[in-house]
Coordinates of C-alpha atoms in Angstrom, one line a residue:
Chain A
G1 CA 91.4 88.8 89.6
E2 CA 88.4 89.6 91.8
N3 CA 87.0 93.1 91.6
V4 CA 84.4 94.4 94.1
E5 CA 82.4 97.6 93.2
Q6 CA 80.4 99.3 95.9
H7 CA 77.6 101.9 95.4
P8 CA 76.8 104.5 96.4
S9 CA 79.9 106.1 97.8
T10 CA 77.8 108.4 100.1
L11 CA 74.3 108.0 101.4
S12 CA 72.2 110.3 103.5
V13 CA 68.9 109.3 105.0
Q14 CA 66.5 110.6 107.6
E15 CA 66.3 108.8 111.0
G16 CA 63.8 105.9 110.7
D17 CA 64.2 105.5 107.0
S18 CA 65.8 102.4 105.3
A19 CA 69.3 102.4 103.8
V20 CA 70.5 100.1 101.0
I21 CA 74.1 99.6 99.9
K22 CA 74.9 97.4 96.9
C23 CA 78.1 95.6 95.9
T24 CA 78.9 93.6 92.7
Y25 CA 81.8 91.1 92.4
S26 CA 83.4 89.6 89.4
D27 CA 84.7 86.1 90.5
S28 CA 82.0 83.4 90.3
A29 CA 84.1 81.3 92.7
S30 CA 83.6 83.8 95.5
N31 CA 82.0 82.1 98.5
Y32 CA 82.0 84.4 101.5
F33 CA 80.7 88.0 101.7
P34 CA 81.1 90.0 104.9
W35 CA 80.0 93.5 105.7
Y36 CA 81.9 95.8 108.0
K37 CA 81.1 99.1 109.8
Q38 CA 83.9 101.5 110.4
E39 CA 83.6 104.5 112.8
L40 CA 86.0 107.4 112.6
G41 CA 89.5 106.4 113.9
K42 CA 88.4 102.8 114.6
G43 CA 89.0 99.5 113.0
P44 CA 86.2 97.8 110.9
Q45 CA 83.6 95.8 112.8
L46 CA 81.9 92.8 111.3
I47 CA 78.2 93.4 111.3
I48 CA 76.9 90.6 109.1
D49 CA 78.2 88.0 106.6
I50 CA 76.7 85.6 104.2
R51 CA 78.0 82.5 102.4
S52 CA 77.3 81.5 98.8
N53 CA 74.9 78.7 99.8
V54 CA 72.4 81.2 101.3
G55 CA 70.3 83.8 99.6
E56 CA 69.4 86.1 102.6
K57 CA 70.4 86.5 106.2
K58 CA 68.9 88.8 108.9
D59 CA 70.1 90.1 112.2
Q60 CA 67.6 92.5 113.8
R61 CA 67.6 95.7 111.7
I62 CA 70.3 94.5 109.4
A63 CA 69.9 92.1 106.4
V64 CA 72.1 91.0 103.6
T65 CA 70.9 89.5 100.3
L66 CA 73.0 87.6 97.7
N67 CA 72.2 87.0 94.1
K68 CA 74.9 84.6 92.8
T69 CA 73.6 84.6 89.2
A70 CA 73.9 88.4 88.9
K71 CA 77.0 88.4 91.2
H72 CA 75.7 91.1 93.5
F73 CA 74.9 91.4 97.2
S74 CA 73.3 94.1 99.2
L75 CA 73.1 95.4 102.8
H76 CA 69.8 96.6 104.1
I77 CA 69.4 98.6 107.3
T78 CA 65.9 99.3 108.4
E79 CA 64.7 101.9 111.0
T80 CA 68.0 103.8 110.8
Q81 CA 69.3 105.6 113.8
P82 CA 72.0 108.3 114.2
E83 CA 74.4 105.7 115.6
D84 CA 74.3 103.9 112.3
S85 CA 76.3 106.8 110.8
A86 CA 79.6 105.3 109.7
V87 CA 81.5 104.0 106.7
Y88 CA 80.3 100.6 105.5
F89 CA 82.5 98.2 103.5
C90 CA 81.5 95.1 101.6
A91 CA 84.0 92.3 100.7
A92 CA 84.2 89.1 98.8
T93 CA 86.7 86.2 98.7
A94 CA 88.7 86.0 95.6
G95 CA 88.8 82.6 93.9
G96 CA 91.9 80.6 93.2
S97 CA 94.7 79.4 95.4
Q98 CA 95.1 82.6 97.4
G99 CA 91.5 83.6 97.8
N100 CA 92.0 86.7 100.0
L101 CA 89.2 89.1 100.8
I102 CA 88.8 91.9 98.3
F103 CA 87.1 95.0 99.8
G104 CA 84.8 97.6 98.2
K105 CA 85.8 101.3 98.5
G106 CA 83.2 102.0 101.2
T107 CA 79.9 103.9 101.6
K108 CA 79.7 106.8 104.0
L109 CA 76.2 106.6 105.6
S110 CA 74.8 109.7 107.4
V111 CA 71.6 109.4 109.3
K112 CA 70.0 112.7 110.1
P113 CA 68.0 113.1 113.3
Chain B
D1 CA 87.7 90.8 127.1
G2 CA 89.3 89.1 124.1
G3 CA 90.4 91.3 121.3
I4 CA 93.2 92.7 119.1
T5 CA 95.5 95.4 120.3
Q6 CA 97.5 97.5 117.9
S7 CA 100.2 99.9 119.1
P8 CA 101.1 102.7 118.8
K9 CA 98.0 104.5 117.7
Y10 CA 100.1 107.1 115.9
L11 CA 103.6 106.7 114.5
F12 CA 105.9 109.0 112.7
R13 CA 108.7 107.9 110.4
K14 CA 111.7 109.8 109.2
E15 CA 113.1 109.3 105.7
G16 CA 115.2 106.1 105.4
Q17 CA 113.9 104.7 108.7
N18 CA 112.3 101.4 109.4
V19 CA 109.4 101.3 111.8
T20 CA 107.6 98.4 113.4
L21 CA 103.9 98.2 114.2
S22 CA 102.7 95.9 116.9
C23 CA 99.7 93.6 116.8
E24 CA 98.7 91.3 119.6
Q25 CA 95.6 89.1 119.9
N26 CA 94.1 87.1 122.7
L27 CA 91.3 85.4 120.7
N28 CA 93.3 82.2 120.3
H29 CA 93.0 82.7 116.5
D30 CA 95.5 80.9 114.2
A31 CA 95.3 83.4 111.3
M32 CA 96.4 87.0 111.3
Y33 CA 96.5 89.7 108.7
W34 CA 97.8 93.1 107.9
Y35 CA 95.9 95.6 105.7
R36 CA 96.6 99.1 104.5
Q37 CA 93.8 101.6 104.2
D38 CA 94.2 104.9 102.2
P39 CA 91.6 107.7 102.2
G40 CA 88.5 106.8 100.2
Q41 CA 89.8 103.3 99.5
G42 CA 89.0 99.8 100.6
L43 CA 91.4 97.7 102.6
R44 CA 94.3 96.1 100.8
L45 CA 96.1 93.0 102.0
I46 CA 99.8 93.4 102.8
Y47 CA 100.7 90.0 104.5
Y48 CA 98.9 87.2 106.2
S49 CA 99.8 84.2 108.3
Q50 CA 97.7 81.1 108.8
I51 CA 100.0 79.5 111.3
V52 CA 103.0 80.2 113.5
N53 CA 106.3 80.5 111.6
D54 CA 104.6 80.8 108.3
F55 CA 103.3 83.8 106.4
Q56 CA 102.4 84.8 102.8
K57 CA 102.6 88.0 100.7
G58 CA 99.3 89.7 100.0
D59 CA 98.6 92.1 97.1
I60 CA 100.9 94.9 98.2
A61 CA 103.8 93.3 100.1
E62 CA 106.6 95.3 98.6
G63 CA 108.4 97.5 101.2
Y64 CA 107.0 95.6 104.1
S65 CA 108.1 92.6 106.2
V66 CA 106.5 90.5 109.0
S67 CA 107.3 87.7 111.4
R68 CA 105.1 85.2 113.2
E69 CA 107.1 83.7 116.1
K70 CA 104.2 83.5 118.5
K71 CA 100.5 82.7 117.9
E72 CA 99.4 85.9 119.6
S73 CA 101.7 88.3 117.8
F74 CA 102.2 89.5 114.2
P75 CA 104.4 92.6 114.0
L76 CA 104.7 94.5 110.7
T77 CA 107.8 96.4 109.7
V78 CA 107.5 99.2 107.2
T79 CA 110.9 99.5 105.6
S80 CA 112.6 102.4 103.9
A81 CA 111.9 100.7 100.6
Q82 CA 108.2 101.6 101.0
K83 CA 108.2 104.9 99.3
N84 CA 104.6 105.9 100.2
P85 CA 104.1 104.6 103.7
T86 CA 101.6 107.2 105.0
A87 CA 98.4 105.3 105.6
F88 CA 96.2 103.7 108.3
Y89 CA 97.4 100.2 109.0
L90 CA 94.9 97.6 110.3
C91 CA 95.7 94.2 111.8
A92 CA 93.1 91.4 111.9
S93 CA 92.8 87.8 113.1
S94 CA 90.5 84.9 112.4
R95 CA 90.1 81.2 112.9
R96 CA 92.0 79.3 110.3
G97 CA 89.8 78.5 107.4
T98 CA 90.0 77.9 103.7
M99 CA 90.2 80.8 101.2
F100 CA 89.8 83.5 103.8
D101 CA 86.2 82.4 104.6
Q102 CA 86.3 83.0 108.3
P103 CA 85.1 86.2 110.0
Q104 CA 88.0 88.6 110.5
H105 CA 88.2 90.7 113.7
F106 CA 90.1 94.0 113.5
G107 CA 92.2 96.1 115.8
D108 CA 91.8 99.9 116.0
G109 CA 94.7 100.6 113.7
T110 CA 97.9 102.5 113.6
R111 CA 98.2 105.8 111.7
L112 CA 101.6 106.2 110.2
S113 CA 102.9 109.5 108.9
I114 CA 106.1 110.8 107.3
L115 CA 108.0 113.5 109.1

């Protein structure tokens, strides 16, 4: 079945720097790749998503890139701010008849002022 | 504002007891989901429902049960058969799609602990 690996598990950056989180997936049939931000004690919030027919998508300071050949996708956050500090999860749809979302184990991002 | 409401925020279970977690949404979404989150882990799917009166097992359904009698509500029961129920439980909803390819919106979770 689908396996999603996420790296790094923790990431610390200075305010204003960029942050990059990478995920790899195993199922070539995966077609939807969302990214979620989770603050302490809250539920995950969708911040950006990409579908398999697109290579890159941007929304202000956030961008996601997808490389279907290599089966990896990345989250890029530019001009980081302290409020970007949270746990970020990637996910990919599993192929086959069930096709549920498989989540990575998360990256704890800390942005130091 | 539209959203997903989970209650209670904290729940304690005694040995041998069943407990029910509530999830209500007013987003007019057809599909609803229950996930379990353990420390340092990603979310794992317990059950999902794409339409009223129908639901399917996810990857870790053993020891859990659900019902979907109304579009807005998808309660989860953690039964005494679930031997390790301590976790953070998350409910989500989305438009009905194919192969989970619609954005899912999450509630703020219920933290369940064993007394």
